[in-house]
PDB file of C-alpha atoms in Angstrom:
ATOM      1  CA  UNK X 719      22.679  27.225 -12.437  1.00 47.00           C
ATOM      2  CA  UNK X 720      25.831  26.587 -14.467  1.00 49.00           C
ATOM      3  CA  UNK X 721      25.978  22.811 -14.928  1.00 51.00           C
ATOM      4  CA  UNK X 722      29.687  22.813 -15.789  1.00 58.00           C
ATOM      5  CA  UNK X 723      30.749  24.139 -12.362  1.00 73.00           C
ATOM      6  CA  UNK X 724      28.253  22.277 -10.177  1.00 84.00           C
ATOM      7  CA  UNK X 725      28.357  18.645  -9.194  1.00 93.00           C
ATOM      8  CA  UNK X 726      25.626  16.129  -9.884  1.00 91.00           C
ATOM      9  CA  UNK X 727      25.028  16.067  -6.098  1.00 87.00           C
ATOM     10  CA  UNK X 728      24.397  19.816  -6.070  1.00 88.00           C
ATOM     11  CA  UNK X 729      22.054  19.492  -9.039  1.00 90.00           C
ATOM     12  CA  UNK X 730      20.246  16.538  -7.442  1.00 86.00           C
ATOM     13  CA  UNK X 731      19.648  18.552  -4.266  1.00 83.00           C
ATOM     14  CA  UNK X 732      18.282  21.449  -6.350  1.00 87.00           C
ATOM     15  CA  UNK X 733      16.140  19.406  -8.759  1.00 89.00           C
ATOM     16  CA  UNK X 734      14.873  16.719  -6.367  1.00 81.00           C
ATOM     17  CA  UNK X 735      14.097  19.410  -3.796  1.00 79.00           C
ATOM     18  CA  UNK X 736      11.092  20.064  -6.029  1.00 81.00           C
ATOM     19  CA  UNK X 737       9.562  16.847  -4.702  1.00 81.00           C
ATOM     20  CA  UNK X 738       7.467  17.662  -1.649  1.00 85.00           C
ATOM     21  CA  UNK X 739       7.765  15.266   1.288  1.00 88.00           C
ATOM     22  CA  UNK X 740       6.507  14.909   4.810  1.00 93.00           C
ATOM     23  CA  UNK X 741       8.730  14.961   7.862  1.00 96.00           C
ATOM     24  CA  UNK X 742       9.095  12.151  10.389  1.00 98.00           C
ATOM     25  CA  UNK X 743      10.927  11.667  13.652  1.00 98.00           C
ATOM     26  CA  UNK X 744      12.212   8.142  14.285  1.00 98.00           C
ATOM     27  CA  UNK X 745      12.240   7.368  18.030  1.00 98.00           C
ATOM     28  CA  UNK X 746      13.215   4.510  20.330  1.00 98.00           C
ATOM     29  CA  UNK X 747      13.494   3.912  24.054  1.00 98.00           C
ATOM     30  CA  UNK X 748      17.152   3.446  24.900  1.00 94.00           C
ATOM     31  CA  UNK X 749      18.636   2.271  28.188  1.00 92.00           C
ATOM     32  CA  UNK X 750      19.580   5.859  29.078  1.00 92.00           C
ATOM     33  CA  UNK X 751      16.255   7.308  27.904  1.00 95.00           C
ATOM     34  CA  UNK X 752      14.459   8.148  24.662  1.00 98.00           C
ATOM     35  CA  UNK X 753      16.423   8.831  21.475  1.00 97.00           C
ATOM     36  CA  UNK X 754      15.396  10.023  18.025  1.00 97.00           C
ATOM     37  CA  UNK X 755      16.201  11.862  14.814  1.00 97.00           C
ATOM     38  CA  UNK X 756      14.401  13.764  12.061  1.00 96.00           C
ATOM     39  CA  UNK X 757      14.036  11.868   8.784  1.00 96.00           C
ATOM     40  CA  UNK X 758      12.565  13.233   5.562  1.00 91.00           C
ATOM     41  CA  UNK X 759      12.873  10.089   3.431  1.00 94.00           C
ATOM     42  CA  UNK X 760       9.961   7.901   4.545  1.00 97.00           C
ATOM     43  CA  UNK X 761       7.516   5.849   2.510  1.00 96.00           C
ATOM     44  CA  UNK X 762       5.110   2.945   2.594  1.00 96.00           C
ATOM     45  CA  UNK X 763       6.846  -0.123   1.160  1.00 97.00           C
ATOM     46  CA  UNK X 764       4.536  -3.164   1.302  1.00 97.00           C
ATOM     47  CA  UNK X 765       1.096  -4.168   2.549  1.00 97.00           C
ATOM     48  CA  UNK X 766       1.899  -7.916   2.807  1.00 97.00           C
ATOM     49  CA  UNK X 767       3.976  -8.008   4.856  1.00 97.00           C
ATOM     50  CA  UNK X 768       3.268  -4.575   6.349  1.00 98.00           C
ATOM     51  CA  UNK X 769       6.526  -2.683   5.700  1.00 98.00           C
ATOM     52  CA  UNK X 770       7.655   0.935   5.625  1.00 98.00           C
ATOM     53  CA  UNK X 771      11.004   2.354   4.577  1.00 98.00           C
ATOM     54  CA  UNK X 772      13.172   5.297   5.554  1.00 98.00           C
ATOM     55  CA  UNK X 773      16.766   6.279   4.882  1.00 97.00           C
ATOM     56  CA  UNK X 774      18.973   7.713   7.633  1.00 97.00           C
ATOM     57  CA  UNK X 775      22.287   9.269   6.651  1.00 94.00           C
ATOM     58  CA  UNK X 776      25.330   7.063   7.203  1.00 94.00           C
ATOM     59  CA  UNK X 777      26.707   9.940   9.302  1.00 93.00           C
ATOM     60  CA  UNK X 778      23.812   9.601  11.773  1.00 94.00           C
ATOM     61  CA  UNK X 779      24.973   8.829  15.288  1.00 93.00           C
ATOM     62  CA  UNK X 780      21.425   8.041  16.453  1.00 95.00           C
ATOM     63  CA  UNK X 781      20.408   5.425  13.869  1.00 97.00           C
ATOM     64  CA  UNK X 782      23.055   2.867  14.980  1.00 97.00           C
ATOM     65  CA  UNK X 783      21.682   3.091  18.541  1.00 96.00           C
ATOM     66  CA  UNK X 784      18.100   2.611  17.324  1.00 98.00           C
ATOM     67  CA  UNK X 785      19.205  -0.253  15.053  1.00 97.00           C
ATOM     68  CA  UNK X 786      20.667  -2.009  18.088  1.00 97.00           C
ATOM     69  CA  UNK X 787      17.368  -1.610  20.010  1.00 97.00           C
ATOM     70  CA  UNK X 788      15.515  -3.108  17.040  1.00 97.00           C
ATOM     71  CA  UNK X 789      12.077  -1.561  17.737  1.00 98.00           C
ATOM     72  CA  UNK X 790      11.173   2.059  17.108  1.00 98.00           C
ATOM     73  CA  UNK X 791       8.389   4.441  16.134  1.00 98.00           C
ATOM     74  CA  UNK X 792       8.016   6.543  13.019  1.00 98.00           C
ATOM     75  CA  UNK X 793       6.257   9.770  14.077  1.00 98.00           C
ATOM     76  CA  UNK X 794       4.705  11.669  11.133  1.00 98.00           C
ATOM     77  CA  UNK X 795       4.851  15.332  12.091  1.00 97.00           C
ATOM     78  CA  UNK X 796       1.832  17.628  11.975  1.00 97.00           C
ATOM     79  CA  UNK X 797       1.885  21.210  10.734  1.00 95.00           C
ATOM     80  CA  UNK X 798       2.550  22.579  14.238  1.00 96.00           C
ATOM     81  CA  UNK X 799       5.762  20.552  14.688  1.00 96.00           C
ATOM     82  CA  UNK X 800       8.326  22.808  12.977  1.00 95.00           C
ATOM     83  CA  UNK X 801      10.226  23.259  16.254  1.00 95.00           C
ATOM     84  CA  UNK X 802      10.113  19.500  16.908  1.00 96.00           C
ATOM     85  CA  UNK X 803      11.526  18.752  13.464  1.00 96.00           C
ATOM     86  CA  UNK X 804      14.337  21.255  13.953  1.00 94.00           C
ATOM     87  CA  UNK X 805      15.154  20.004  17.470  1.00 95.00           C
ATOM     88  CA  UNK X 806      15.424  16.361  16.397  1.00 96.00           C
ATOM     89  CA  UNK X 807      17.623  17.341  13.425  1.00 94.00           C
ATOM     90  CA  UNK X 808      20.322  18.734  15.747  1.00 91.00           C
ATOM     91  CA  UNK X 809      23.209  16.700  17.114  1.00 88.00           C
ATOM     92  CA  UNK X 810      24.611  16.906  20.618  1.00 85.00           C
ATOM     93  CA  UNK X 811      21.489  18.238  22.331  1.00 86.00           C
ATOM     94  CA  UNK X 812      18.729  16.763  24.490  1.00 90.00           C
ATOM     95  CA  UNK X 813      16.236  16.343  21.672  1.00 95.00           C
ATOM     96  CA  UNK X 814      13.454  15.353  24.071  1.00 96.00           C
ATOM     97  CA  UNK X 815      13.775  18.495  26.252  1.00 94.00           C
ATOM     98  CA  UNK X 816      10.271  19.935  26.537  1.00 93.00           C
ATOM     99  CA  UNK X 817       8.789  17.289  24.217  1.00 96.00           C
ATOM    100  CA  UNK X 818       5.722  15.446  25.495  1.00 97.00           C
ATOM    101  CA  UNK X 819       5.433  11.775  24.528  1.00 98.00           C
ATOM    102  CA  UNK X 820       3.872   8.497  25.579  1.00 98.00           C
ATOM    103  CA  UNK X 821       5.217   4.966  25.128  1.00 98.00           C
ATOM    104  CA  UNK X 822       3.724   3.062  22.206  1.00 97.00           C
ATOM    105  CA  UNK X 823       2.574  -0.554  22.503  1.00 96.00           C
ATOM    106  CA  UNK X 824       6.205  -1.759  22.244  1.00 95.00           C
ATOM    107  CA  UNK X 825       7.594   1.092  24.354  1.00 97.00           C
ATOM    108  CA  UNK X 826       8.802   3.416  21.591  1.00 98.00           C
ATOM    109  CA  UNK X 827       8.179   7.135  22.169  1.00 98.00           C
ATOM    110  CA  UNK X 828       5.078   8.436  20.394  1.00 98.00           C
ATOM    111  CA  UNK X 829       5.390  12.215  20.206  1.00 98.00           C
ATOM    112  CA  UNK X 830       2.445  14.305  21.376  1.00 97.00           C
ATOM    113  CA  UNK X 831       0.161  15.638  18.658  1.00 97.00           C
ATOM    114  CA  UNK X 832       1.671  13.841  15.665  1.00 98.00           C
ATOM    115  CA  UNK X 833      -0.356  13.372  12.496  1.00 97.00           C
ATOM    116  CA  UNK X 834       0.297   9.619  12.540  1.00 98.00           C
ATOM    117  CA  UNK X 835       2.663   7.041  13.995  1.00 98.00           C
ATOM    118  CA  UNK X 836       3.797   3.536  13.179  1.00 98.00           C
ATOM    119  CA  UNK X 837       5.603   1.356  15.665  1.00 98.00           C
ATOM    120  CA  UNK X 838       8.031  -0.924  13.865  1.00 98.00           C
ATOM    121  CA  UNK X 839      10.587  -3.682  14.115  1.00 98.00           C
ATOM    122  CA  UNK X 840      13.745  -3.642  11.987  1.00 98.00           C
ATOM    123  CA  UNK X 841      13.204  -5.934   8.966  1.00 98.00           C
ATOM    124  CA  UNK X 842      16.293  -5.321   6.789  1.00 98.00           C
ATOM    125  CA  UNK X 843      18.915  -2.754   5.797  1.00 97.00           C
ATOM    126  CA  UNK X 844      20.429  -2.074   2.400  1.00 97.00           C
ATOM    127  CA  UNK X 845      23.308   0.024   1.092  1.00 96.00           C
ATOM    128  CA  UNK X 846      22.062   3.354  -0.176  1.00 95.00           C
ATOM    129  CA  UNK X 847      25.295   5.212  -0.884  1.00 95.00           C
ATOM    130  CA  UNK X 848      25.658   7.924   1.745  1.00 94.00           C
ATOM    131  CA  UNK X 849      22.424   6.689   3.367  1.00 95.00           C
ATOM    132  CA  UNK X 850      21.166   3.376   4.692  1.00 97.00           C
ATOM    133  CA  UNK X 851      17.862   2.096   3.302  1.00 98.00           C
ATOM    134  CA  UNK X 852      15.863   0.672   6.198  1.00 98.00           C
ATOM    135  CA  UNK X 853      12.890  -1.654   5.718  1.00 98.00           C
ATOM    136  CA  UNK X 854      10.789  -1.957   8.871  1.00 98.00           C
ATOM    137  CA  UNK X 855       7.879  -4.226   9.762  1.00 98.00           C
ATOM    138  CA  UNK X 856       4.892  -2.299  11.127  1.00 98.00           C
ATOM    139  CA  UNK X 857       3.574  -3.801  14.382  1.00 98.00           C
ATOM    140  CA  UNK X 858       0.995  -1.094  15.208  1.00 98.00           C
ATOM    141  CA  UNK X 859      -0.058   2.277  13.836  1.00 98.00           C
ATOM    142  CA  UNK X 860      -2.525   5.126  14.273  1.00 98.00           C
ATOM    143  CA  UNK X 861      -3.518   8.361  12.511  1.00 97.00           C
ATOM    144  CA  UNK X 862      -5.256  11.552  13.602  1.00 95.00           C
ATOM    145  CA  UNK X 863      -7.308  12.605  10.548  1.00 91.00           C
ATOM    146  CA  UNK X 864      -8.105  16.039  12.009  1.00 92.00           C
ATOM    147  CA  UNK X 865      -4.421  17.062  11.765  1.00 92.00           C
ATOM    148  CA  UNK X 866      -2.573  18.425   8.720  1.00 93.00           C
ATOM    149  CA  UNK X 867       0.980  17.447   7.684  1.00 95.00           C
ATOM    150  CA  UNK X 868       4.214  19.363   7.995  1.00 95.00           C
ATOM    151  CA  UNK X 869       5.730  19.405   4.517  1.00 93.00           C
ATOM    152  CA  UNK X 870       9.242  20.010   3.236  1.00 90.00           C
ATOM    153  CA  UNK X 871       9.741  21.533  -0.207  1.00 85.00           C
ATOM    154  CA  UNK X 872      12.771  23.215  -1.797  1.00 87.00           C
ATOM    155  CA  UNK X 873      14.675  23.395   1.481  1.00 86.00           C
ATOM    156  CA  UNK X 874      11.872  24.926   3.569  1.00 88.00           C
ATOM    157  CA  UNK X 875       8.912  23.869   5.661  1.00 86.00           C
ATOM    158  CA  UNK X 876       5.460  24.330   4.143  1.00 86.00           C
ATOM    159  CA  UNK X 877       1.896  23.817   5.299  1.00 83.00           C
ATOM    160  CA  UNK X 878      -0.741  21.961   3.326  1.00 83.00           C
ATOM    161  CA  UNK X 879      -3.748  23.850   2.026  1.00 76.00           C
ATOM    162  CA  UNK X 880      -7.099  22.087   1.695  1.00 72.00           C
ATOM    163  CA  UNK X 881      -7.715  21.196  -1.931  1.00 64.00           C
ATOM    164  CA  UNK X 882     -11.343  20.201  -1.924  1.00 62.00           C
ATOM    165  CA  UNK X 883     -10.995  16.637  -3.174  1.00 56.00           C
ATOM    166  CA  UNK X 884     -10.316  14.898  -6.446  1.00 53.00           C
ATOM    167  CA  UNK X 885     -11.498  16.488  -9.645  1.00 48.00           C
ATOM    168  CA  UNK X 886     -10.997  20.083  -8.476  1.00 42.00           C
ATOM    169  CA  UNK X 887      -7.956  21.227 -10.421  1.00 42.00           C
TER     170      UNK X 887
END
C-alpha cells in the first residue's frame, strides 16, 4: 500500500484490522418494539464497579434511541450468528424479523443462542471522534460455555478453532 496516497484512516483500517475481535449486538426494548445494532468494539472495562465498554458510530441512528431507554443488553454472538450480525448491521430494515429472543431480567432482548450476554445500564459516555465511547454498568450476565465465538478479522467473519489450552504453541 502506497502510504503517500492513502490517508491515516485507510491505513488504520488496514493495520488495525489485524486485531481479531468478537461481534456483539446491542439491544433494548423500545416503546414500539425491540431495537438493536451490531457492534464490534466491545470490551470489559472494570470489575469494581462492574463495567463494560463499547463504541457505536456517531452516525448510528439506533444508539440514540437505546441511550434514551438507558438499559440494554450486550449479546455476544456465537459462531452460528453470521446472518444475525449482518442483519443488525443494516439500516432501515426490521432487524428482529425471524430472530428469536427472550426478555432479560430488565426487559432487554436476549438473542437466542448467543455465546454470552450482559444486561446493562448506561454509566457514562465520552467523545471518541467519529464514535461515542460508552461505559455501561453490568446488572446481570450469563455465558454458554459450550458455544464458540463469531470472530471478525481483516474485514471478514472467522470461526475459532480449538487450541488445546495454554502451553501448546
